mmCIF file of N, CA and C in Angstrom:
data_model
loop_
_atom_site.group_PDB
_atom_site.id
_atom_site.type_symbol
_atom_site.label_atom_id
_atom_site.label_comp_id
_atom_site.label_asym_id
_atom_site.label_seq_id
_atom_site.Cartn_x
_atom_site.Cartn_y
_atom_site.Cartn_z
ATOM 1 N N MET L 1 28.595 22.857 0.119
ATOM 2 C CA MET L 1 29.449 23.845 0.652
ATOM 3 C C MET L 1 30.893 23.393 0.574
ATOM 4 N N PRO L 2 31.839 24.176 0.828
ATOM 5 C CA PRO L 2 33.306 23.895 0.740
ATOM 6 C C PRO L 2 33.637 22.791 1.590
ATOM 7 N N LEU L 3 34.598 21.870 1.352
ATOM 8 C CA LEU L 3 35.312 20.876 2.211
ATOM 9 C C LEU L 3 34.223 19.852 2.661
ATOM 10 N N GLY L 4 33.249 19.637 1.846
ATOM 11 C CA GLY L 4 32.142 18.587 2.028
ATOM 12 C C GLY L 4 31.260 18.852 3.232
ATOM 13 N N VAL L 5 31.074 20.202 3.663
ATOM 14 C CA VAL L 5 30.121 20.518 4.661
ATOM 15 C C VAL L 5 28.686 20.464 3.984
ATOM 16 N N ALA L 6 27.877 19.793 4.647
ATOM 17 C CA ALA L 6 26.496 19.662 4.274
ATOM 18 C C ALA L 6 25.614 20.424 5.129
ATOM 19 N N LYS L 7 24.417 20.971 4.649
ATOM 20 C CA LYS L 7 23.549 21.676 5.405
ATOM 21 C C LYS L 7 22.075 21.345 4.975
ATOM 22 N N TRP L 8 21.127 21.183 5.824
ATOM 23 C CA TRP L 8 19.822 20.880 5.548
ATOM 24 C C TRP L 8 18.993 22.117 5.599
ATOM 25 N N GLU L 9 18.058 22.337 4.807
ATOM 26 C CA GLU L 9 17.156 23.375 4.853
ATOM 27 C C GLU L 9 15.750 22.993 5.211
ATOM 28 N N ALA L 10 15.030 23.703 5.948
ATOM 29 C CA ALA L 10 13.681 23.290 6.367
ATOM 30 C C ALA L 10 12.819 23.372 5.100
ATOM 31 N N GLN L 11 11.886 22.357 4.977
ATOM 32 C CA GLN L 11 11.078 22.220 3.866
ATOM 33 C C GLN L 11 9.622 21.976 4.229
ATOM 34 N N GLN L 12 8.658 22.145 3.322
ATOM 35 C CA GLN L 12 7.371 21.887 3.452
ATOM 36 C C GLN L 12 7.191 20.372 3.875
ATOM 37 N N VAL L 13 6.214 20.118 4.675
ATOM 38 C CA VAL L 13 5.962 18.690 5.037
ATOM 39 C C VAL L 13 5.412 17.970 3.886
ATOM 40 N N LYS L 14 5.881 16.809 3.658
ATOM 41 C CA LYS L 14 5.507 16.102 2.434
ATOM 42 C C LYS L 14 4.440 15.063 2.926
ATOM 43 N N ILE L 15 3.203 15.142 2.326
ATOM 44 C CA ILE L 15 2.188 14.155 2.706
ATOM 45 C C ILE L 15 1.838 13.119 1.652
ATOM 46 N N ASN L 16 2.382 13.390 0.390
ATOM 47 C CA ASN L 16 2.185 12.325 -0.636
ATOM 48 C C ASN L 16 3.318 11.362 -0.534
ATOM 49 N N GLN L 17 2.942 10.024 -0.492
ATOM 50 C CA GLN L 17 3.885 9.061 -0.208
ATOM 51 C C GLN L 17 3.728 7.943 -1.345
ATOM 52 N N GLN L 18 4.665 7.128 -1.467
ATOM 53 C CA GLN L 18 4.577 5.976 -2.259
ATOM 54 C C GLN L 18 5.466 4.781 -1.792
ATOM 55 N N GLY L 19 5.009 3.561 -2.064
ATOM 56 C CA GLY L 19 5.778 2.469 -1.484
ATOM 57 C C GLY L 19 5.403 1.210 -2.242
ATOM 58 N N GLN L 20 6.141 0.100 -2.042
ATOM 59 C CA GLN L 20 5.835 -1.201 -2.575
ATOM 60 C C GLN L 20 4.684 -1.887 -1.866
ATOM 61 N N ILE L 21 3.852 -2.588 -2.835
ATOM 62 C CA ILE L 21 2.803 -3.288 -2.274
ATOM 63 C C ILE L 21 2.792 -4.750 -3.014
ATOM 64 N N THR L 22 2.432 -5.756 -2.131
ATOM 65 C CA THR L 22 2.205 -7.102 -2.925
ATOM 66 C C THR L 22 0.848 -7.666 -2.430
ATOM 67 N N LEU L 23 0.186 -8.036 -3.368
ATOM 68 C CA LEU L 23 -1.149 -8.686 -3.051
ATOM 69 C C LEU L 23 -0.995 -10.107 -3.285
ATOM 70 N N MET L 24 -1.327 -10.880 -2.282
ATOM 71 C CA MET L 24 -1.206 -12.405 -2.375
ATOM 72 C C MET L 24 -2.616 -12.903 -2.454
ATOM 73 N N GLU L 25 -2.899 -13.691 -3.450
ATOM 74 C CA GLU L 25 -4.223 -14.362 -3.650
ATOM 75 C C GLU L 25 -4.225 -15.636 -2.930
ATOM 76 N N THR L 26 -4.957 -15.589 -1.772
ATOM 77 C CA THR L 26 -4.927 -16.869 -0.941
ATOM 78 C C THR L 26 -6.254 -17.704 -1.267
ATOM 79 N N LYS L 27 -7.245 -16.974 -1.847
ATOM 80 C CA LYS L 27 -8.475 -17.615 -2.358
ATOM 81 C C LYS L 27 -8.646 -17.266 -3.838
ATOM 82 N N ALA L 28 -8.869 -18.173 -4.746
ATOM 83 C CA ALA L 28 -8.934 -17.976 -6.125
ATOM 84 C C ALA L 28 -10.004 -16.754 -6.479
ATOM 85 N N GLY L 29 -9.506 -15.801 -7.154
ATOM 86 C CA GLY L 29 -10.315 -14.714 -7.656
ATOM 87 C C GLY L 29 -10.541 -13.524 -6.785
ATOM 88 N N HIS L 30 -9.979 -13.562 -5.516
ATOM 89 C CA HIS L 30 -10.157 -12.425 -4.607
ATOM 90 C C HIS L 30 -9.494 -11.166 -4.983
ATOM 91 N N VAL L 31 -8.283 -11.259 -5.553
ATOM 92 C CA VAL L 31 -7.473 -10.104 -5.984
ATOM 93 C C VAL L 31 -8.163 -9.503 -7.269
ATOM 94 N N SER L 32 -8.594 -10.373 -8.101
ATOM 95 C CA SER L 32 -9.223 -9.941 -9.315
ATOM 96 C C SER L 32 -10.453 -9.221 -9.077
ATOM 97 N N LYS L 33 -11.279 -9.727 -8.069
ATOM 98 C CA LYS L 33 -12.542 -9.096 -7.723
ATOM 99 C C LYS L 33 -12.273 -7.777 -7.148
ATOM 100 N N MET L 34 -11.178 -7.590 -6.322
ATOM 101 C CA MET L 34 -10.750 -6.441 -5.650
ATOM 102 C C MET L 34 -10.520 -5.314 -6.760
ATOM 103 N N MET L 35 -9.707 -5.721 -7.687
ATOM 104 C CA MET L 35 -9.269 -4.784 -8.714
ATOM 105 C C MET L 35 -10.432 -4.300 -9.502
ATOM 106 N N LEU L 36 -11.362 -5.310 -9.854
ATOM 107 C CA LEU L 36 -12.496 -4.838 -10.697
ATOM 108 C C LEU L 36 -13.333 -3.910 -9.819
ATOM 109 N N ASN L 37 -13.536 -4.099 -8.500
ATOM 110 C CA ASN L 37 -14.336 -3.192 -7.744
ATOM 111 C C ASN L 37 -13.583 -1.770 -7.685
ATOM 112 N N LEU L 38 -12.287 -1.725 -7.609
ATOM 113 C CA LEU L 38 -11.639 -0.443 -7.612
ATOM 114 C C LEU L 38 -11.783 0.269 -8.955
ATOM 115 N N ILE L 39 -11.752 -0.467 -10.067
ATOM 116 C CA ILE L 39 -12.045 0.176 -11.418
ATOM 117 C C ILE L 39 -13.510 0.664 -11.422
ATOM 118 N N ARG L 40 -14.453 0.004 -10.979
ATOM 119 C CA ARG L 40 -15.964 0.374 -10.957
ATOM 120 C C ARG L 40 -16.022 1.682 -10.029
ATOM 121 N N THR L 41 -15.302 1.746 -8.950
ATOM 122 C CA THR L 41 -15.482 2.853 -8.025
ATOM 123 C C THR L 41 -14.538 4.044 -8.329
ATOM 124 N N GLY L 42 -13.840 4.082 -9.315
ATOM 125 C CA GLY L 42 -12.918 5.213 -9.664
ATOM 126 C C GLY L 42 -11.534 5.010 -9.464
ATOM 127 N N GLY L 43 -11.101 3.793 -8.925
ATOM 128 C CA GLY L 43 -9.597 3.483 -8.674
ATOM 129 C C GLY L 43 -9.057 3.918 -7.385
ATOM 130 N N LYS L 44 -9.700 4.830 -6.642
ATOM 131 C CA LYS L 44 -9.076 5.234 -5.346
ATOM 132 C C LYS L 44 -9.823 4.669 -4.184
ATOM 133 N N PHE L 45 -9.108 4.592 -3.048
ATOM 134 C CA PHE L 45 -9.641 4.093 -1.808
ATOM 135 C C PHE L 45 -8.957 4.642 -0.711
ATOM 136 N N ASN L 46 -9.470 4.451 0.505
ATOM 137 C CA ASN L 46 -8.852 4.798 1.810
ATOM 138 C C ASN L 46 -8.569 3.570 2.544
ATOM 139 N N ALA L 47 -7.583 3.433 3.304
ATOM 140 C CA ALA L 47 -7.118 2.276 4.011
ATOM 141 C C ALA L 47 -6.495 2.528 5.377
ATOM 142 N N LYS L 48 -6.231 1.472 6.066
ATOM 143 C CA LYS L 48 -5.423 1.656 7.314
ATOM 144 C C LYS L 48 -4.377 0.605 7.371
ATOM 145 N N VAL L 49 -3.145 1.121 7.868
ATOM 146 C CA VAL L 49 -1.903 0.253 7.991
ATOM 147 C C VAL L 49 -1.879 -0.049 9.497
ATOM 148 N N TYR L 50 -1.933 -1.461 9.807
ATOM 149 C CA TYR L 50 -1.983 -1.863 11.139
ATOM 150 C C TYR L 50 -0.586 -2.308 11.628
ATOM 151 N N GLU L 51 -0.230 -1.959 12.796
ATOM 152 C CA GLU L 51 0.937 -2.527 13.441
ATOM 153 C C GLU L 51 0.432 -3.756 14.325
ATOM 154 N N GLY L 52 0.458 -4.833 13.668
ATOM 155 C CA GLY L 52 -0.249 -6.098 14.264
ATOM 156 C C GLY L 52 -1.158 -6.664 13.171
ATOM 157 N N THR L 53 -2.313 -7.063 13.589
ATOM 158 C CA THR L 53 -3.316 -7.523 12.673
ATOM 159 C C THR L 53 -4.555 -6.673 12.867
ATOM 160 N N PRO L 54 -5.476 -6.693 11.824
ATOM 161 C CA PRO L 54 -6.667 -5.881 12.047
ATOM 162 C C PRO L 54 -7.568 -6.305 13.313
ATOM 163 N N SER L 55 -7.448 -7.479 13.754
ATOM 164 C CA SER L 55 -8.093 -7.824 15.057
ATOM 165 C C SER L 55 -7.390 -7.398 16.357
ATOM 166 N N GLN L 56 -6.049 -7.505 16.237
ATOM 167 C CA GLN L 56 -5.271 -7.222 17.461
ATOM 168 C C GLN L 56 -4.012 -6.339 16.973
ATOM 169 N N PHE L 57 -4.110 -5.085 17.216
ATOM 170 C CA PHE L 57 -3.062 -4.235 16.850
ATOM 171 C C PHE L 57 -2.738 -3.116 17.795
ATOM 172 N N SER L 58 -1.473 -2.598 17.827
ATOM 173 C CA SER L 58 -1.027 -1.724 18.745
ATOM 174 C C SER L 58 -1.327 -0.272 18.352
ATOM 175 N N VAL L 59 -1.366 0.006 17.103
ATOM 176 C CA VAL L 59 -1.675 1.187 16.468
ATOM 177 C C VAL L 59 -2.031 1.048 15.014
ATOM 178 N N ALA L 60 -3.031 1.838 14.622
ATOM 179 C CA ALA L 60 -3.303 1.789 13.075
ATOM 180 C C ALA L 60 -3.127 3.234 12.544
ATOM 181 N N LYS L 61 -2.715 3.359 11.342
ATOM 182 C CA LYS L 61 -2.483 4.650 10.708
ATOM 183 C C LYS L 61 -3.321 4.703 9.382
ATOM 184 N N PRO L 62 -4.246 5.634 9.358
ATOM 185 C CA PRO L 62 -5.125 5.783 8.146
ATOM 186 C C PRO L 62 -4.264 6.423 6.995
ATOM 187 N N ILE L 63 -4.496 5.920 5.865
ATOM 188 C CA ILE L 63 -3.901 6.526 4.621
ATOM 189 C C ILE L 63 -5.180 6.792 3.672
ATOM 190 N N TYR L 64 -4.995 7.855 2.838
ATOM 191 C CA TYR L 64 -6.129 8.393 2.053
ATOM 192 C C TYR L 64 -5.769 8.539 0.576
ATOM 193 N N ASP L 65 -6.848 8.514 -0.106
ATOM 194 C CA ASP L 65 -6.661 8.732 -1.667
ATOM 195 C C ASP L 65 -5.648 7.832 -2.185
ATOM 196 N N CYS L 66 -5.808 6.499 -1.912
ATOM 197 C CA CYS L 66 -4.842 5.387 -2.331
ATOM 198 C C CYS L 66 -5.145 5.083 -3.814
ATOM 199 N N PHE L 67 -4.143 4.712 -4.599
ATOM 200 C CA PHE L 67 -4.290 4.059 -5.781
ATOM 201 C C PHE L 67 -3.138 3.193 -6.068
ATOM 202 N N ILE L 68 -3.257 2.180 -6.807
ATOM 203 C CA ILE L 68 -2.271 1.078 -7.049
ATOM 204 C C ILE L 68 -1.877 1.135 -8.555
ATOM 205 N N GLN L 69 -0.501 1.018 -8.810
ATOM 206 C CA GLN L 69 0.056 0.819 -10.152
ATOM 207 C C GLN L 69 0.738 -0.483 -10.075
ATOM 208 N N LEU L 70 0.096 -1.487 -10.897
ATOM 209 C CA LEU L 70 0.585 -2.964 -10.717
ATOM 210 C C LEU L 70 1.630 -3.230 -11.812
ATOM 211 N N ASP L 71 2.492 -4.173 -11.366
ATOM 212 C CA ASP L 71 3.450 -4.793 -12.396
ATOM 213 C C ASP L 71 2.743 -5.942 -13.004
ATOM 214 N N ASN L 72 3.312 -6.405 -14.091
ATOM 215 C CA ASN L 72 2.865 -7.750 -14.601
ATOM 216 C C ASN L 72 3.181 -8.899 -13.664
ATOM 217 N N PRO L 73 2.322 -9.738 -13.375
ATOM 218 C CA PRO L 73 2.510 -10.854 -12.313
ATOM 219 C C PRO L 73 3.538 -11.794 -12.815
ATOM 220 N N ASP L 74 4.245 -12.268 -11.957
ATOM 221 C CA ASP L 74 5.179 -13.400 -12.291
ATOM 222 C C ASP L 74 4.696 -14.687 -11.761
ATOM 223 N N ARG L 75 4.229 -15.621 -12.651
ATOM 224 C CA ARG L 75 3.587 -16.744 -12.103
ATOM 225 C C ARG L 75 3.862 -17.932 -13.017
ATOM 226 N N ASP L 76 4.041 -19.132 -12.396
ATOM 227 C CA ASP L 76 4.235 -20.414 -13.101
ATOM 228 C C ASP L 76 2.841 -20.954 -13.268
ATOM 229 N N TRP L 77 2.115 -20.743 -14.461
ATOM 230 C CA TRP L 77 0.860 -21.113 -14.679
ATOM 231 C C TRP L 77 0.667 -22.614 -14.537
ATOM 232 N N GLU L 78 1.663 -23.378 -14.808
ATOM 233 C CA GLU L 78 1.471 -24.893 -14.676
ATOM 234 C C GLU L 78 1.607 -25.347 -13.180
ATOM 235 N N ASN L 79 2.049 -24.624 -12.345
ATOM 236 C CA ASN L 79 2.143 -24.976 -10.949
ATOM 237 C C ASN L 79 1.002 -24.591 -10.061
ATOM 238 N N ARG L 80 0.089 -25.372 -9.901
ATOM 239 C CA ARG L 80 -1.196 -25.088 -9.290
ATOM 240 C C ARG L 80 -1.045 -24.801 -7.745
ATOM 241 N N SER L 81 0.093 -25.175 -7.176
ATOM 242 C CA SER L 81 0.290 -24.834 -5.727
ATOM 243 C C SER L 81 0.908 -23.505 -5.362
ATOM 244 N N GLN L 82 1.381 -22.809 -6.391
ATOM 245 C CA GLN L 82 1.976 -21.534 -6.230
ATOM 246 C C GLN L 82 0.884 -20.463 -6.010
ATOM 247 N N VAL L 83 1.106 -19.679 -4.968
ATOM 248 C CA VAL L 83 0.173 -18.502 -4.754
ATOM 249 C C VAL L 83 0.419 -17.432 -5.676
ATOM 250 N N LEU L 84 -0.652 -16.836 -6.222
ATOM 251 C CA LEU L 84 -0.520 -15.684 -7.171
ATOM 252 C C LEU L 84 -0.051 -14.451 -6.351
ATOM 253 N N ASN L 85 1.167 -13.869 -6.714
ATOM 254 C CA ASN L 85 1.594 -12.606 -6.054
ATOM 255 C C ASN L 85 1.530 -11.463 -7.114
ATOM 256 N N ILE L 86 0.880 -10.469 -6.816
ATOM 257 C CA ILE L 86 0.862 -9.344 -7.699
ATOM 258 C C ILE L 86 1.583 -8.152 -6.939
ATOM 259 N N SER L 87 2.610 -7.690 -7.566
ATOM 260 C CA SER L 87 3.296 -6.529 -6.874
ATOM 261 C C SER L 87 3.140 -5.294 -7.654
ATOM 262 N N GLY L 88 3.359 -4.180 -7.043
ATOM 263 C CA GLY L 88 3.245 -2.921 -7.682
ATOM 264 C C GLY L 88 3.629 -1.796 -6.802
ATOM 265 N N THR L 89 3.200 -0.587 -7.067
ATOM 266 C CA THR L 89 3.449 0.602 -6.295
ATOM 267 C C THR L 89 2.087 1.167 -5.765
ATOM 268 N N LEU L 90 2.051 1.560 -4.396
ATOM 269 C CA LEU L 90 0.887 2.114 -3.753
ATOM 270 C C LEU L 90 1.231 3.580 -3.578
ATOM 271 N N PHE L 91 0.384 4.486 -4.063
ATOM 272 C CA PHE L 91 0.520 5.825 -3.955
ATOM 273 C C PHE L 91 -0.586 6.253 -3.101
ATOM 274 N N PHE L 92 -0.318 7.176 -1.988
ATOM 275 C CA PHE L 92 -1.165 7.545 -0.959
ATOM 276 C C PHE L 92 -0.932 8.851 -0.305
ATOM 277 N N HIS L 93 -1.713 9.388 0.597
ATOM 278 C CA HIS L 93 -1.579 10.481 1.355
ATOM 279 C C HIS L 93 -1.496 10.111 2.769
ATOM 280 N N TYR L 94 -0.559 10.581 3.586
ATOM 281 C CA TYR L 94 -0.467 10.227 5.001
ATOM 282 C C TYR L 94 -0.261 11.501 5.795
ATOM 283 N N PHE L 95 -1.129 11.736 6.790
ATOM 284 C CA PHE L 95 -1.083 12.905 7.653
ATOM 285 C C PHE L 95 -0.668 12.676 9.044
ATOM 286 N N ASN L 96 0.074 11.527 9.280
ATOM 287 C CA ASN L 96 0.722 11.189 10.527
ATOM 288 C C ASN L 96 -0.465 11.027 11.586
ATOM 289 N N GLU L 97 -1.660 10.629 11.304
ATOM 290 C CA GLU L 97 -2.678 10.312 12.246
ATOM 291 C C GLU L 97 -2.552 8.866 12.824
ATOM 292 N N GLU L 98 -2.844 8.731 14.099
ATOM 293 C CA GLU L 98 -2.829 7.419 14.575
ATOM 294 C C GLU L 98 -4.096 6.986 15.335
ATOM 295 N N ILE L 99 -4.557 5.708 15.201
ATOM 296 C CA ILE L 99 -5.674 5.199 15.881
ATOM 297 C C ILE L 99 -5.101 4.289 16.967
ATOM 298 N N PRO L 100 -5.456 4.519 18.249
ATOM 299 C CA PRO L 100 -5.005 3.695 19.331
ATOM 300 C C PRO L 100 -5.400 2.213 19.168
ATOM 301 N N GLY L 101 -4.552 1.287 19.528
ATOM 302 C CA GLY L 101 -4.859 -0.147 19.282
ATOM 303 C C GLY L 101 -5.697 -0.657 20.361
ATOM 304 N N ASN L 102 -5.848 -2.024 20.320
ATOM 305 C CA ASN L 102 -6.694 -2.685 21.285
ATOM 306 C C ASN L 102 -6.005 -3.816 22.023
ATOM 307 N N ILE L 103 -4.641 -3.631 22.042
ATOM 308 C CA ILE L 103 -3.859 -4.614 22.801
ATOM 309 C C ILE L 103 -2.803 -3.837 23.545
#
């Protein structure tokens, strides 16, 4: 609009979301096994995002029809003390549901 006036228009609610994810392999082979299981089951999964930890959380938010697009891992293969981090993008549907916590 003239003179820098901005105006927002009401839009349909957006339930498809995406965001960064990093998988940290703290035990050898766990991330690889998880990825193989995802491939076997069609690549999609449901999950919960916790505010806290899975055993002690204030609220959990379920996300649905998730799938992951991974980037190439950056790892120093000669450094055996470095934890393998695999980063990528998580695509999911979020309906603003909340599960009450236990703390």
